[in-house]
PDB file of C-alpha atoms in Angstrom:
ATOM      1  CA  MET A   1      52.719  62.961  69.064  1.00 57.00           C
ATOM      2  CA  ASP A   2      53.561  62.178  72.653  1.00 69.00           C
ATOM      3  CA  GLN A   3      56.601  60.291  71.349  1.00 77.00           C
ATOM      4  CA  MET A   4      57.812  63.142  69.434  1.00 71.00           C
ATOM      5  CA  LYS A   5      57.368  65.593  72.213  1.00 73.00           C
ATOM      6  CA  ASP A   6      59.306  63.188  74.506  1.00 78.00           C
ATOM      7  CA  MET A   7      62.184  63.130  71.956  1.00 75.00           C
ATOM      8  CA  ILE A   8      62.199  66.930  71.653  1.00 73.00           C
ATOM      9  CA  LEU A   9      62.188  67.469  75.615  1.00 76.00           C
ATOM     10  CA  GLU A  10      64.982  64.913  75.861  1.00 79.00           C
ATOM     11  CA  ALA A  11      67.146  66.568  73.025  1.00 75.00           C
ATOM     12  CA  VAL A  12      66.444  70.039  74.964  1.00 74.00           C
ATOM     13  CA  GLU A  13      67.591  68.582  78.350  1.00 77.00           C
ATOM     14  CA  MET A  14      70.847  67.050  76.743  1.00 77.00           C
ATOM     15  CA  ASN A  15      71.835  69.986  74.453  1.00 73.00           C
ATOM     16  CA  GLY A  16      70.198  73.096  75.605  1.00 72.00           C
ATOM     17  CA  ILE A  17      67.319  74.884  74.059  1.00 65.00           C
ATOM     18  CA  GLU A  18      69.314  77.052  71.699  1.00 63.00           C
ATOM     19  CA  ASN A  19      70.934  73.884  70.112  1.00 63.00           C
ATOM     20  CA  VAL A  20      67.796  72.094  69.178  1.00 56.00           C
ATOM     21  CA  VAL A  21      66.682  72.440  65.754  1.00 55.00           C
ATOM     22  CA  MET A  22      66.208  76.202  65.929  1.00 58.00           C
ATOM     23  CA  PRO A  23      64.946  76.777  62.263  1.00 54.00           C
ATOM     24  CA  LEU A  24      61.690  74.670  62.993  1.00 62.00           C
ATOM     25  CA  MET A  25      61.047  76.641  66.147  1.00 72.00           C
ATOM     26  CA  ASN A  26      59.227  79.665  67.167  1.00 84.00           C
ATOM     27  CA  GLU A  27      59.824  81.195  70.528  1.00 87.00           C
ATOM     28  CA  ILE A  28      56.648  83.193  71.653  1.00 93.00           C
ATOM     29  CA  PHE A  29      57.269  85.688  74.453  1.00 96.00           C
ATOM     30  CA  LEU A  30      54.582  85.075  77.192  1.00 97.00           C
ATOM     31  CA  SER A  31      55.340  87.216  80.185  1.00 98.00           C
ATOM     32  CA  PHE A  32      58.153  88.645  82.848  1.00 98.00           C
ATOM     33  CA  THR A  33      57.973  87.600  86.291  1.00 98.00           C
ATOM     34  CA  ASP A  34      60.260  87.400  89.440  1.00 98.00           C
ATOM     35  CA  ILE A  35      61.241  83.956  90.781  1.00 98.00           C
ATOM     36  CA  ALA A  36      59.364  83.213  94.135  1.00 96.00           C
ATOM     37  CA  GLY A  37      61.023  81.563  97.155  1.00 94.00           C
ATOM     38  CA  THR A  38      64.756  82.376  96.188  1.00 95.00           C
ATOM     39  CA  ARG A  39      65.382  82.929 100.013  1.00 92.00           C
ATOM     40  CA  TYR A  40      64.679  79.179 100.645  1.00 92.00           C
ATOM     41  CA  VAL A  41      67.276  77.717  98.178  1.00 93.00           C
ATOM     42  CA  ASP A  42      69.975  76.105 100.149  1.00 91.00           C
ATOM     43  CA  ASN A  43      72.813  76.975  97.744  1.00 92.00           C
ATOM     44  CA  GLN A  44      72.758  80.821  97.466  1.00 91.00           C
ATOM     45  CA  ASP A  45      75.834  80.699  95.283  1.00 93.00           C
ATOM     46  CA  VAL A  46      73.745  79.443  92.404  1.00 96.00           C
ATOM     47  CA  PHE A  47      72.375  83.095  92.051  1.00 95.00           C
ATOM     48  CA  LYS A  48      75.917  84.576  91.841  1.00 93.00           C
ATOM     49  CA  ARG A  49      76.412  82.387  88.688  1.00 95.00           C
ATOM     50  CA  LEU A  50      73.476  83.546  86.880  1.00 97.00           C
ATOM     51  CA  GLU A  51      73.708  85.989  83.778  1.00 97.00           C
ATOM     52  CA  LYS A  52      71.487  87.811  81.772  1.00 97.00           C
ATOM     53  CA  ASN A  53      69.885  85.471  78.966  1.00 96.00           C
ATOM     54  CA  ASP A  54      70.989  82.145  80.579  1.00 97.00           C
ATOM     55  CA  PRO A  55      68.539  79.445  79.802  1.00 96.00           C
ATOM     56  CA  LEU A  56      66.277  78.233  82.561  1.00 97.00           C
ATOM     57  CA  LEU A  57      63.919  75.013  82.863  1.00 96.00           C
ATOM     58  CA  LEU A  58      60.426  75.139  84.028  1.00 98.00           C
ATOM     59  CA  GLU A  59      59.134  71.986  85.596  1.00 97.00           C
ATOM     60  CA  ARG A  60      55.418  71.372  86.847  1.00 97.00           C
ATOM     61  CA  GLU A  61      55.076  70.087  90.466  1.00 96.00           C
ATOM     62  CA  ALA A  62      51.525  69.121  90.617  1.00 94.00           C
ATOM     63  CA  ASP A  63      52.126  67.339  93.936  1.00 96.00           C
ATOM     64  CA  ASN A  64      53.408  70.576  95.590  1.00 95.00           C
ATOM     65  CA  GLU A  65      51.750  70.869  99.145  1.00 95.00           C
ATOM     66  CA  TYR A  66      51.393  74.648  98.841  1.00 94.00           C
ATOM     67  CA  ASP A  67      50.231  75.045  95.478  1.00 96.00           C
ATOM     68  CA  SER A  68      48.699  72.274  92.983  1.00 96.00           C
ATOM     69  CA  ASN A  69      49.759  74.774  90.189  1.00 98.00           C
ATOM     70  CA  ALA A  70      53.274  75.116  91.216  1.00 98.00           C
ATOM     71  CA  ILE A  71      55.898  75.484  88.463  1.00 98.00           C
ATOM     72  CA  LYS A  72      59.575  74.904  89.659  1.00 98.00           C
ATOM     73  CA  VAL A  73      62.268  76.891  87.969  1.00 98.00           C
ATOM     74  CA  LEU A  74      65.677  75.192  87.420  1.00 97.00           C
ATOM     75  CA  THR A  75      69.159  75.905  85.977  1.00 96.00           C
ATOM     76  CA  THR A  76      69.972  73.771  82.892  1.00 94.00           C
ATOM     77  CA  ASN A  77      72.097  71.686  85.274  1.00 94.00           C
ATOM     78  CA  GLY A  78      68.992  70.908  87.457  1.00 95.00           C
ATOM     79  CA  GLU A  79      69.670  73.497  90.484  1.00 96.00           C
ATOM     80  CA  LYS A  80      66.419  74.734  91.814  1.00 96.00           C
ATOM     81  CA  LEU A  81      66.117  78.474  91.804  1.00 98.00           C
ATOM     82  CA  GLY A  82      62.456  78.786  93.116  1.00 97.00           C
ATOM     83  CA  TYR A  83      59.071  78.954  91.659  1.00 98.00           C
ATOM     84  CA  ILE A  84      56.942  80.848  89.413  1.00 98.00           C
ATOM     85  CA  PRO A  85      54.941  83.121  91.649  1.00 98.00           C
ATOM     86  CA  LYS A  86      51.328  81.600  92.704  1.00 96.00           C
ATOM     87  CA  LYS A  87      49.524  84.727  91.375  1.00 96.00           C
ATOM     88  CA  ASP A  88      51.346  84.054  87.769  1.00 94.00           C
ATOM     89  CA  ASN A  89      51.229  80.553  87.401  1.00 96.00           C
ATOM     90  CA  SER A  90      47.477  79.378  86.462  1.00 96.00           C
ATOM     91  CA  ILE A  91      47.927  80.234  82.829  1.00 96.00           C
ATOM     92  CA  PHE A  92      51.377  78.669  82.469  1.00 98.00           C
ATOM     93  CA  THR A  93      50.430  75.623  84.344  1.00 98.00           C
ATOM     94  CA  ARG A  94      47.489  74.983  81.793  1.00 97.00           C
ATOM     95  CA  LEU A  95      49.800  75.274  79.020  1.00 97.00           C
ATOM     96  CA  MET A  96      52.400  73.098  80.310  1.00 96.00           C
ATOM     97  CA  ASP A  97      49.276  70.483  81.167  1.00 96.00           C
ATOM     98  CA  ALA A  98      48.206  70.714  77.804  1.00 96.00           C
ATOM     99  CA  GLY A  99      51.632  69.513  76.383  1.00 93.00           C
ATOM    100  CA  LYS A 100      53.018  72.972  75.489  1.00 94.00           C
ATOM    101  CA  ILE A 101      56.802  73.539  76.011  1.00 93.00           C
ATOM    102  CA  LEU A 102      57.626  76.631  78.228  1.00 96.00           C
ATOM    103  CA  HIS A 103      60.970  77.604  79.114  1.00 94.00           C
ATOM    104  CA  ALA A 104      62.557  80.725  80.739  1.00 97.00           C
ATOM    105  CA  ARG A 105      65.748  83.261  80.336  1.00 97.00           C
ATOM    106  CA  VAL A 106      67.330  85.271  83.072  1.00 98.00           C
ATOM    107  CA  TYR A 107      66.402  88.754  82.461  1.00 98.00           C
ATOM    108  CA  SER A 108      68.143  90.133  85.593  1.00 97.00           C
ATOM    109  CA  CYS A 109      69.574  88.996  88.871  1.00 96.00           C
ATOM    110  CA  TYR A 110      70.775  90.781  91.902  1.00 93.00           C
ATOM    111  CA  GLU A 111      70.769  90.344  95.586  1.00 89.00           C
ATOM    112  CA  ALA A 112      68.218  92.383  97.212  1.00 85.00           C
ATOM    113  CA  ASP A 113      67.550  93.114 100.941  1.00 76.00           C
ATOM    114  CA  TYR A 114      67.787  90.514 103.533  1.00 72.00           C
ATOM    115  CA  ALA A 115      69.914  88.201 101.743  1.00 68.00           C
ATOM    116  CA  GLN A 116      67.327  87.400  99.219  1.00 84.00           C
ATOM    117  CA  TRP A 117      68.006  87.229  95.492  1.00 94.00           C
ATOM    118  CA  ARG A 118      65.542  88.919  93.089  1.00 95.00           C
ATOM    119  CA  VAL A 119      65.587  87.253  89.790  1.00 97.00           C
ATOM    120  CA  SER A 120      63.571  88.395  86.870  1.00 98.00           C
ATOM    121  CA  ILE A 121      62.818  86.044  84.224  1.00 98.00           C
ATOM    122  CA  LYS A 122      61.404  85.989  80.615  1.00 98.00           C
ATOM    123  CA  ILE A 123      58.883  83.250  80.187  1.00 98.00           C
ATOM    124  CA  CYS A 124      58.361  81.888  76.688  1.00 96.00           C
ATOM    125  CA  MET A 125      56.605  79.032  74.795  1.00 96.00           C
ATOM    126  CA  ILE A 126      58.131  77.010  72.066  1.00 90.00           C
ATOM    127  CA  ASP A 127      55.861  76.277  69.089  1.00 86.00           C
ATOM    128  CA  PHE A 128      56.856  74.212  66.018  1.00 75.00           C
TER     129      PHE A 128
END
């Protein structure tokens, strides 16, 4: 089972979620949230390239010094955008730690006050 999951995750990373055996997958909507920590991203230009429905990767960061439930949000090119907010991440963390595959899509993105970007995302679970 773990080997199959690893193969699927590798295929998703290499080809994008939308190109991996779509007939066998169900995408289950879980929640909308805003990415936390966008002001701390070194390359702010990454936000200017985001468009609605762009796929995003979610990666557990259990060794995060501020939050052991941390989930990093990345572009499909591996560029860090921030984190799932601490107030929202405990259920997603449990799902990911149990081997469930979660991903996200950009819902909206705009530059808010004080040079901080507001990026709303749609979080889904992939079920086979």
